[in-house]
PDB file of C-alpha atoms in Angstrom:
ATOM      1  CA  GLU A  24    -198.172-161.794 101.924  1.00 85.00           C
ATOM      2  CA  ASP A  25    -198.120-158.497 103.706  1.00 88.00           C
ATOM      3  CA  GLN A  26    -200.973-156.319 102.674  1.00 91.00           C
ATOM      4  CA  VAL A  27    -202.453-152.874 103.455  1.00 95.00           C
ATOM      5  CA  THR A  28    -205.921-151.830 102.231  1.00 96.00           C
ATOM      6  CA  GLN A  29    -207.646-148.618 102.699  1.00 97.00           C
ATOM      7  CA  SER A  30    -211.345-147.785 102.394  1.00 97.00           C
ATOM      8  CA  PRO A  31    -213.191-145.963 101.021  1.00 97.00           C
ATOM      9  CA  GLU A  32    -211.148-145.088  97.938  1.00 96.00           C
ATOM     10  CA  ALA A  33    -212.907-141.687  97.782  1.00 97.00           C
ATOM     11  CA  LEU A  34    -215.088-139.852 100.231  1.00 98.00           C
ATOM     12  CA  ARG A  35    -217.076-136.593  99.927  1.00 98.00           C
ATOM     13  CA  LEU A  36    -218.327-134.819 103.121  1.00 97.00           C
ATOM     14  CA  GLN A  37    -220.160-131.715 103.828  1.00 98.00           C
ATOM     15  CA  GLU A  38    -218.382-129.276 106.102  1.00 97.00           C
ATOM     16  CA  GLY A  39    -219.022-130.361 109.713  1.00 97.00           C
ATOM     17  CA  GLU A  40    -219.968-133.881 108.782  1.00 97.00           C
ATOM     18  CA  SER A  41    -217.688-136.233 110.826  1.00 98.00           C
ATOM     19  CA  SER A  42    -216.516-139.556 109.437  1.00 98.00           C
ATOM     20  CA  SER A  43    -213.809-142.296 109.585  1.00 98.00           C
ATOM     21  CA  LEU A  44    -211.298-143.600 107.164  1.00 98.00           C
ATOM     22  CA  ASN A  45    -210.095-147.220 107.457  1.00 98.00           C
ATOM     23  CA  CYS A  46    -206.710-148.867 107.082  1.00 98.00           C
ATOM     24  CA  SER A  47    -206.700-152.652 107.343  1.00 97.00           C
ATOM     25  CA  TYR A  48    -203.549-154.575 107.398  1.00 96.00           C
ATOM     26  CA  THR A  49    -202.284-158.203 107.240  1.00 94.00           C
ATOM     27  CA  VAL A  50    -198.715-158.395 108.019  1.00 89.00           C
ATOM     28  CA  SER A  51    -196.239-160.730 109.546  1.00 88.00           C
ATOM     29  CA  GLY A  52    -195.225-158.475 112.279  1.00 88.00           C
ATOM     30  CA  LEU A  53    -196.046-154.794 112.887  1.00 90.00           C
ATOM     31  CA  ARG A  54    -193.408-152.307 114.006  1.00 90.00           C
ATOM     32  CA  GLY A  55    -195.661-149.350 113.528  1.00 92.00           C
ATOM     33  CA  LEU A  56    -198.415-147.849 111.533  1.00 95.00           C
ATOM     34  CA  PHE A  57    -198.186-144.291 110.080  1.00 95.00           C
ATOM     35  CA  TRP A  58    -200.720-141.898 108.690  1.00 97.00           C
ATOM     36  CA  TYR A  59    -199.893-139.161 106.258  1.00 97.00           C
ATOM     37  CA  ARG A  60    -201.720-136.530 104.366  1.00 97.00           C
ATOM     38  CA  GLN A  61    -200.861-135.668 100.733  1.00 97.00           C
ATOM     39  CA  ASP A  62    -201.996-132.682  98.869  1.00 96.00           C
ATOM     40  CA  PRO A  63    -201.991-132.770  95.005  1.00 94.00           C
ATOM     41  CA  GLY A  64    -198.394-132.353  93.653  1.00 93.00           C
ATOM     42  CA  LYS A  65    -196.734-132.520  97.013  1.00 95.00           C
ATOM     43  CA  GLY A  66    -194.985-135.093  99.198  1.00 96.00           C
ATOM     44  CA  PRO A  67    -196.809-136.813 102.014  1.00 96.00           C
ATOM     45  CA  GLU A  68    -196.950-134.848 105.356  1.00 95.00           C
ATOM     46  CA  PHE A  69    -196.623-136.856 108.509  1.00 94.00           C
ATOM     47  CA  LEU A  70    -199.542-137.052 110.826  1.00 95.00           C
ATOM     48  CA  PHE A  71    -199.383-139.822 113.333  1.00 94.00           C
ATOM     49  CA  THR A  72    -197.451-142.999 114.424  1.00 93.00           C
ATOM     50  CA  LEU A  73    -199.202-145.854 116.244  1.00 95.00           C
ATOM     51  CA  TYR A  74    -197.355-148.684 117.718  1.00 92.00           C
ATOM     52  CA  SER A  75    -199.609-150.971 119.642  1.00 92.00           C
ATOM     53  CA  ALA A  76    -203.312-151.972 119.740  1.00 94.00           C
ATOM     54  CA  GLY A  77    -205.356-149.633 121.859  1.00 96.00           C
ATOM     55  CA  GLU A  78    -203.194-146.697 121.206  1.00 96.00           C
ATOM     56  CA  GLU A  79    -204.787-143.313 120.144  1.00 97.00           C
ATOM     57  CA  LYS A  80    -203.292-140.026 118.914  1.00 96.00           C
ATOM     58  CA  GLU A  81    -205.002-136.698 118.265  1.00 97.00           C
ATOM     59  CA  LYS A  82    -204.192-133.556 116.414  1.00 95.00           C
ATOM     60  CA  GLU A  83    -206.776-130.885 115.845  1.00 95.00           C
ATOM     61  CA  ARG A  84    -209.812-132.404 114.119  1.00 96.00           C
ATOM     62  CA  LEU A  85    -208.035-135.775 113.543  1.00 98.00           C
ATOM     63  CA  LYS A  86    -207.821-138.776 115.713  1.00 98.00           C
ATOM     64  CA  ALA A  87    -206.057-142.042 114.815  1.00 98.00           C
ATOM     65  CA  THR A  88    -206.746-145.326 116.530  1.00 98.00           C
ATOM     66  CA  LEU A  89    -205.166-148.820 116.243  1.00 97.00           C
ATOM     67  CA  THR A  90    -206.423-152.394 116.674  1.00 95.00           C
ATOM     68  CA  LYS A  91    -204.604-155.589 115.941  1.00 93.00           C
ATOM     69  CA  LYS A  92    -206.113-155.610 112.416  1.00 95.00           C
ATOM     70  CA  GLU A  93    -206.888-152.121 111.380  1.00 97.00           C
ATOM     71  CA  SER A  94    -206.538-148.411 112.098  1.00 98.00           C
ATOM     72  CA  PHE A  95    -209.041-145.697 111.830  1.00 98.00           C
ATOM     73  CA  LEU A  96    -208.562-142.021 111.157  1.00 98.00           C
ATOM     74  CA  HIS A  97    -211.541-140.186 112.554  1.00 98.00           C
ATOM     75  CA  ILE A  98    -212.237-136.578 111.143  1.00 98.00           C
ATOM     76  CA  THR A  99    -214.367-134.520 113.389  1.00 98.00           C
ATOM     77  CA  ALA A 100    -216.307-131.663 112.046  1.00 97.00           C
ATOM     78  CA  PRO A 101    -214.079-131.412 108.910  1.00 97.00           C
ATOM     79  CA  LYS A 102    -213.397-128.175 107.030  1.00 97.00           C
ATOM     80  CA  PRO A 103    -212.677-127.728 103.350  1.00 97.00           C
ATOM     81  CA  GLU A 104    -208.978-127.386 104.073  1.00 97.00           C
ATOM     82  CA  ASP A 105    -208.965-130.989 105.273  1.00 98.00           C
ATOM     83  CA  SER A 106    -209.497-132.069 101.651  1.00 98.00           C
ATOM     84  CA  ALA A 107    -206.519-134.192 100.653  1.00 97.00           C
ATOM     85  CA  THR A 108    -205.435-137.764 100.097  1.00 97.00           C
ATOM     86  CA  TYR A 109    -204.878-139.607 103.357  1.00 98.00           C
ATOM     87  CA  LEU A 110    -202.346-142.531 103.255  1.00 97.00           C
ATOM     88  CA  CYS A 111    -201.593-145.176 105.786  1.00 97.00           C
ATOM     89  CA  ALA A 112    -198.416-147.146 105.850  1.00 96.00           C
ATOM     90  CA  VAL A 113    -197.114-150.013 107.849  1.00 94.00           C
ATOM     91  CA  GLN A 114    -193.594-150.828 108.925  1.00 91.00           C
ATOM     92  CA  LEU A 115    -192.627-154.413 109.577  1.00 88.00           C
ATOM     93  CA  THR A 116    -190.681-155.769 112.427  1.00 84.00           C
ATOM     94  CA  SER A 117    -188.375-157.765 110.106  1.00 79.00           C
ATOM     95  CA  GLY A 118    -185.749-156.366 107.945  1.00 71.00           C
ATOM     96  CA  THR A 119    -185.448-152.831 107.001  1.00 77.00           C
ATOM     97  CA  TYR A 120    -187.502-149.705 108.047  1.00 83.00           C
ATOM     98  CA  LYS A 121    -189.268-149.488 104.736  1.00 86.00           C
ATOM     99  CA  TYR A 122    -193.016-148.820 104.394  1.00 91.00           C
ATOM    100  CA  ILE A 123    -195.828-150.690 102.786  1.00 92.00           C
ATOM    101  CA  PHE A 124    -198.297-148.058 101.789  1.00 94.00           C
ATOM    102  CA  GLY A 125    -202.049-148.443 101.407  1.00 95.00           C
ATOM    103  CA  THR A 126    -203.847-147.209  98.304  1.00 92.00           C
ATOM    104  CA  GLY A 127    -204.973-144.084  99.984  1.00 96.00           C
ATOM    105  CA  THR A 128    -208.446-142.377 100.570  1.00 97.00           C
ATOM    106  CA  ARG A 129    -209.153-139.164  98.589  1.00 97.00           C
ATOM    107  CA  LEU A 130    -211.180-136.937 100.863  1.00 98.00           C
ATOM    108  CA  LYS A 131    -213.180-133.893  99.555  1.00 98.00           C
ATOM    109  CA  VAL A 132    -214.896-131.614 102.088  1.00 98.00           C
ATOM    110  CA  LEU A 133    -217.537-129.385 100.589  1.00 97.00           C
ATOM    111  CA  ALA A 134    -218.241-125.954 101.936  1.00 96.00           C
TER     112      ALA A 134
ATOM    113  CA  GLY B  28    -187.321-130.095 112.283  1.00 65.00           C
ATOM    114  CA  ALA B  29    -187.162-133.164 110.075  1.00 86.00           C
ATOM    115  CA  VAL B  30    -187.235-131.200 106.780  1.00 92.00           C
ATOM    116  CA  VAL B  31    -186.461-132.989 103.548  1.00 96.00           C
ATOM    117  CA  SER B  32    -185.804-131.082 100.277  1.00 97.00           C
ATOM    118  CA  GLN B  33    -185.648-132.244  96.580  1.00 98.00           C
ATOM    119  CA  HIS B  34    -184.184-130.643  93.584  1.00 97.00           C
ATOM    120  CA  PRO B  35    -185.394-129.935  91.007  1.00 97.00           C
ATOM    121  CA  SER B  36    -189.114-129.802  91.727  1.00 97.00           C
ATOM    122  CA  ARG B  37    -189.962-130.105  88.060  1.00 97.00           C
ATOM    123  CA  VAL B  38    -187.865-131.307  85.046  1.00 97.00           C
ATOM    124  CA  ILE B  39    -188.624-131.834  81.331  1.00 97.00           C
ATOM    125  CA  CYS B  40    -186.194-133.725  79.302  1.00 96.00           C
ATOM    126  CA  LYS B  41    -185.839-135.332  75.885  1.00 96.00           C
ATOM    127  CA  SER B  42    -186.062-139.195  75.515  1.00 97.00           C
ATOM    128  CA  GLY B  43    -182.640-140.748  75.762  1.00 96.00           C
ATOM    129  CA  THR B  44    -181.134-138.203  78.207  1.00 97.00           C
ATOM    130  CA  SER B  45    -180.298-138.774  81.849  1.00 97.00           C
ATOM    131  CA  VAL B  46    -181.776-136.797  84.792  1.00 97.00           C
ATOM    132  CA  LYS B  47    -180.420-136.557  88.345  1.00 97.00           C
ATOM    133  CA  ILE B  48    -182.736-135.846  91.240  1.00 98.00           C
ATOM    134  CA  GLU B  49    -181.326-134.732  94.658  1.00 97.00           C
ATOM    135  CA  CYS B  50    -182.753-135.419  98.021  1.00 97.00           C
ATOM    136  CA  ARG B  51    -181.368-133.729 101.134  1.00 96.00           C
ATOM    137  CA  SER B  52    -182.121-133.977 104.732  1.00 93.00           C
ATOM    138  CA  LEU B  53    -181.760-130.400 105.902  1.00 93.00           C
ATOM    139  CA  ASP B  54    -181.716-130.561 109.738  1.00 87.00           C
ATOM    140  CA  PHE B  55    -180.893-134.185 110.569  1.00 86.00           C
ATOM    141  CA  GLN B  56    -178.774-137.025 109.466  1.00 87.00           C
ATOM    142  CA  ALA B  57    -180.193-139.831 107.536  1.00 88.00           C
ATOM    143  CA  THR B  58    -178.249-143.139 107.004  1.00 86.00           C
ATOM    144  CA  THR B  59    -181.308-144.452 105.241  1.00 90.00           C
ATOM    145  CA  MET B  60    -183.290-142.764 102.604  1.00 94.00           C
ATOM    146  CA  PHE B  61    -186.047-144.131 100.431  1.00 95.00           C
ATOM    147  CA  TRP B  62    -187.013-143.366  96.720  1.00 97.00           C
ATOM    148  CA  TYR B  63    -190.680-143.667  95.554  1.00 97.00           C
ATOM    149  CA  ARG B  64    -192.591-143.097  92.385  1.00 96.00           C
ATOM    150  CA  GLN B  65    -196.163-142.200  92.147  1.00 95.00           C
ATOM    151  CA  PHE B  66    -198.528-142.292  89.205  1.00 92.00           C
ATOM    152  CA  PRO B  67    -201.656-140.035  89.038  1.00 89.00           C
ATOM    153  CA  LYS B  68    -204.210-141.062  91.587  1.00 86.00           C
ATOM    154  CA  GLN B  69    -202.149-143.949  92.844  1.00 90.00           C
ATOM    155  CA  SER B  70    -200.235-144.614  96.085  1.00 91.00           C
ATOM    156  CA  LEU B  71    -196.503-144.504  96.481  1.00 94.00           C
ATOM    157  CA  MET B  72    -194.564-147.294  95.187  1.00 94.00           C
ATOM    158  CA  LEU B  73    -191.180-147.968  96.790  1.00 94.00           C
ATOM    159  CA  MET B  74    -188.337-148.169  94.236  1.00 96.00           C
ATOM    160  CA  ALA B  75    -185.330-148.619  96.442  1.00 95.00           C
ATOM    161  CA  THR B  76    -183.733-148.152  99.772  1.00 94.00           C
ATOM    162  CA  SER B  77    -180.680-145.882  99.805  1.00 92.00           C
ATOM    163  CA  ASN B  78    -177.997-146.597 102.369  1.00 88.00           C
ATOM    164  CA  GLU B  79    -175.187-144.204 103.188  1.00 86.00           C
ATOM    165  CA  GLY B  80    -171.784-145.576 102.194  1.00 85.00           C
ATOM    166  CA  SER B  81    -173.115-148.801 100.512  1.00 87.00           C
ATOM    167  CA  LYS B  82    -175.140-150.025  97.716  1.00 90.00           C
ATOM    168  CA  ALA B  83    -178.906-149.311  97.413  1.00 93.00           C
ATOM    169  CA  THR B  84    -181.436-152.168  97.795  1.00 94.00           C
ATOM    170  CA  TYR B  85    -183.862-152.159  94.938  1.00 95.00           C
ATOM    171  CA  GLU B  86    -187.345-153.524  95.088  1.00 94.00           C
ATOM    172  CA  GLN B  87    -188.377-156.407  92.779  1.00 93.00           C
ATOM    173  CA  GLY B  88    -189.023-155.277  89.233  1.00 94.00           C
ATOM    174  CA  VAL B  89    -186.934-151.999  89.494  1.00 96.00           C
ATOM    175  CA  GLU B  90    -183.990-151.893  87.221  1.00 94.00           C
ATOM    176  CA  LYS B  91    -180.954-150.843  89.071  1.00 93.00           C
ATOM    177  CA  ASP B  92    -178.969-149.951  85.949  1.00 95.00           C
ATOM    178  CA  LYS B  93    -181.659-147.619  84.971  1.00 96.00           C
ATOM    179  CA  PHE B  94    -182.351-145.954  88.257  1.00 97.00           C
ATOM    180  CA  LEU B  95    -178.850-145.288  89.727  1.00 96.00           C
ATOM    181  CA  ILE B  96    -178.761-144.390  93.427  1.00 95.00           C
ATOM    182  CA  ASN B  97    -175.836-142.798  95.194  1.00 92.00           C
ATOM    183  CA  HIS B  98    -175.919-141.827  98.883  1.00 91.00           C
ATOM    184  CA  ALA B  99    -172.567-140.361  99.443  1.00 84.00           C
ATOM    185  CA  SER B 100    -173.156-138.486 102.571  1.00 90.00           C
ATOM    186  CA  LEU B 101    -175.443-138.540 105.614  1.00 89.00           C
ATOM    187  CA  THR B 102    -177.710-135.784 104.187  1.00 92.00           C
ATOM    188  CA  LEU B 103    -177.712-136.413 100.466  1.00 94.00           C
ATOM    189  CA  SER B 104    -178.951-139.147  98.217  1.00 95.00           C
ATOM    190  CA  THR B 105    -179.338-138.888  94.434  1.00 96.00           C
ATOM    191  CA  LEU B 106    -181.418-140.715  92.016  1.00 97.00           C
ATOM    192  CA  THR B 107    -180.316-140.646  88.304  1.00 97.00           C
ATOM    193  CA  VAL B 108    -182.832-141.843  85.677  1.00 97.00           C
ATOM    194  CA  THR B 109    -180.429-142.937  82.847  1.00 97.00           C
ATOM    195  CA  SER B 110    -181.621-142.926  79.140  1.00 96.00           C
ATOM    196  CA  ALA B 111    -185.123-141.700  80.198  1.00 96.00           C
ATOM    197  CA  HIS B 112    -188.081-142.761  78.138  1.00 96.00           C
ATOM    198  CA  PRO B 113    -191.628-141.364  78.171  1.00 96.00           C
ATOM    199  CA  GLU B 114    -192.820-144.279  80.333  1.00 95.00           C
ATOM    200  CA  ASP B 115    -190.431-143.016  82.961  1.00 96.00           C
ATOM    201  CA  SER B 116    -192.490-139.844  83.317  1.00 97.00           C
ATOM    202  CA  SER B 117    -193.846-139.725  86.891  1.00 96.00           C
ATOM    203  CA  PHE B 118    -193.734-138.068  90.270  1.00 97.00           C
ATOM    204  CA  TYR B 119    -190.613-139.155  92.177  1.00 98.00           C
ATOM    205  CA  ILE B 120    -190.471-138.697  95.985  1.00 98.00           C
ATOM    206  CA  CYS B 121    -187.813-139.313  98.448  1.00 97.00           C
ATOM    207  CA  SER B 122    -188.014-139.798 102.168  1.00 96.00           C
ATOM    208  CA  ALA B 123    -185.550-139.963 105.061  1.00 93.00           C
ATOM    209  CA  ARG B 124    -185.616-141.710 108.302  1.00 87.00           C
ATOM    210  CA  VAL B 125    -184.489-139.903 111.368  1.00 78.00           C
ATOM    211  CA  GLU B 126    -181.537-141.823 112.937  1.00 70.00           C
ATOM    212  CA  GLY B 127    -181.463-142.936 116.550  1.00 66.00           C
ATOM    213  CA  GLY B 128    -183.981-143.219 119.292  1.00 57.00           C
ATOM    214  CA  PRO B 129    -187.495-144.700 118.966  1.00 62.00           C
ATOM    215  CA  ILE B 130    -188.613-142.590 116.080  1.00 67.00           C
ATOM    216  CA  ASN B 131    -189.366-144.556 113.013  1.00 76.00           C
ATOM    217  CA  GLU B 132    -191.162-142.075 110.941  1.00 85.00           C
ATOM    218  CA  GLN B 133    -190.085-141.256 107.382  1.00 90.00           C
ATOM    219  CA  PHE B 134    -190.229-137.637 106.405  1.00 93.00           C
ATOM    220  CA  PHE B 135    -190.876-136.908 102.718  1.00 96.00           C
ATOM    221  CA  GLY B 136    -189.560-134.487 100.312  1.00 97.00           C
ATOM    222  CA  PRO B 137    -191.861-132.350  98.178  1.00 97.00           C
ATOM    223  CA  GLY B 138    -191.362-134.533  95.110  1.00 97.00           C
ATOM    224  CA  THR B 139    -189.938-134.096  91.587  1.00 98.00           C
ATOM    225  CA  ARG B 140    -192.151-134.146  88.583  1.00 97.00           C
ATOM    226  CA  LEU B 141    -190.303-135.763  85.687  1.00 97.00           C
ATOM    227  CA  THR B 142    -191.718-135.396  82.217  1.00 97.00           C
ATOM    228  CA  VAL B 143    -189.818-137.120  79.303  1.00 97.00           C
ATOM    229  CA  LEU B 144    -190.703-136.022  75.848  1.00 96.00           C
TER     230      LEU B 144
END
C-alpha cells in the first residue's frame, strides 16, 4: 500500500535554531514529491517539486532534498514567520496526477 | 501566475440545505481539478478528481450523490454538498493542475469553511 509519513508531528524551535523535517514514503512508483506550506485557515502554498533521488531545491531559508525513500526539508536559521504546517505529498507514476499527502509537521518558531 | 480562487470563503447553512462551492483557475486552464476536505489539525483528504467535460472520479468512501461535482469549463469546477448535515462541517479546499509541459504541481485555492447548523 502506498504510504507517506511525516515526522515529527510538531516541532518548536527558537529563532535561529536550524532543523530538518522528514517525509518518508513507500510507493509503487514515484512521479514526484512536493512540499507545501499551510498557514491556519488557508490553502497550501507550493514550495518545491523533487523528481529524482539526489535532487535538491532551495528557497530562502528552506532547502528540500530527496532520496529513494525519503525527503527532508531543512530550515536554516528560522524566523517566527516560518511558523506553519509543512506538508509533503507524493504523486505516483501510475494513473492520475492525484496526490497522497503526509500528515504534516506543525512548526512553531519562537522569537 | 497559477492562481486558484474559491468562493465563498466561508458559509454557514442549516441542516438539510445544499451548498455550492466554486473553484476557479484564474490565469491558466485546468482539465483536472481536485477537491479535498480537511479536519482540524489533520492533513488533506482527497475527495474526488474533477475532469473537465466528464464525470468526476471519487475516492473510496466518498458519496458521489452527496458531493456533486461539475467541471463544465477549463477554469471552473463546482462542489455541491447536498442535504448538508453537521458532520459535513469542514474546510473544503480545491486545487488545479497546470496543463501541459513537465509541470505536475497542484496549486491550491484558499479554502472554504463550511459550518452546518
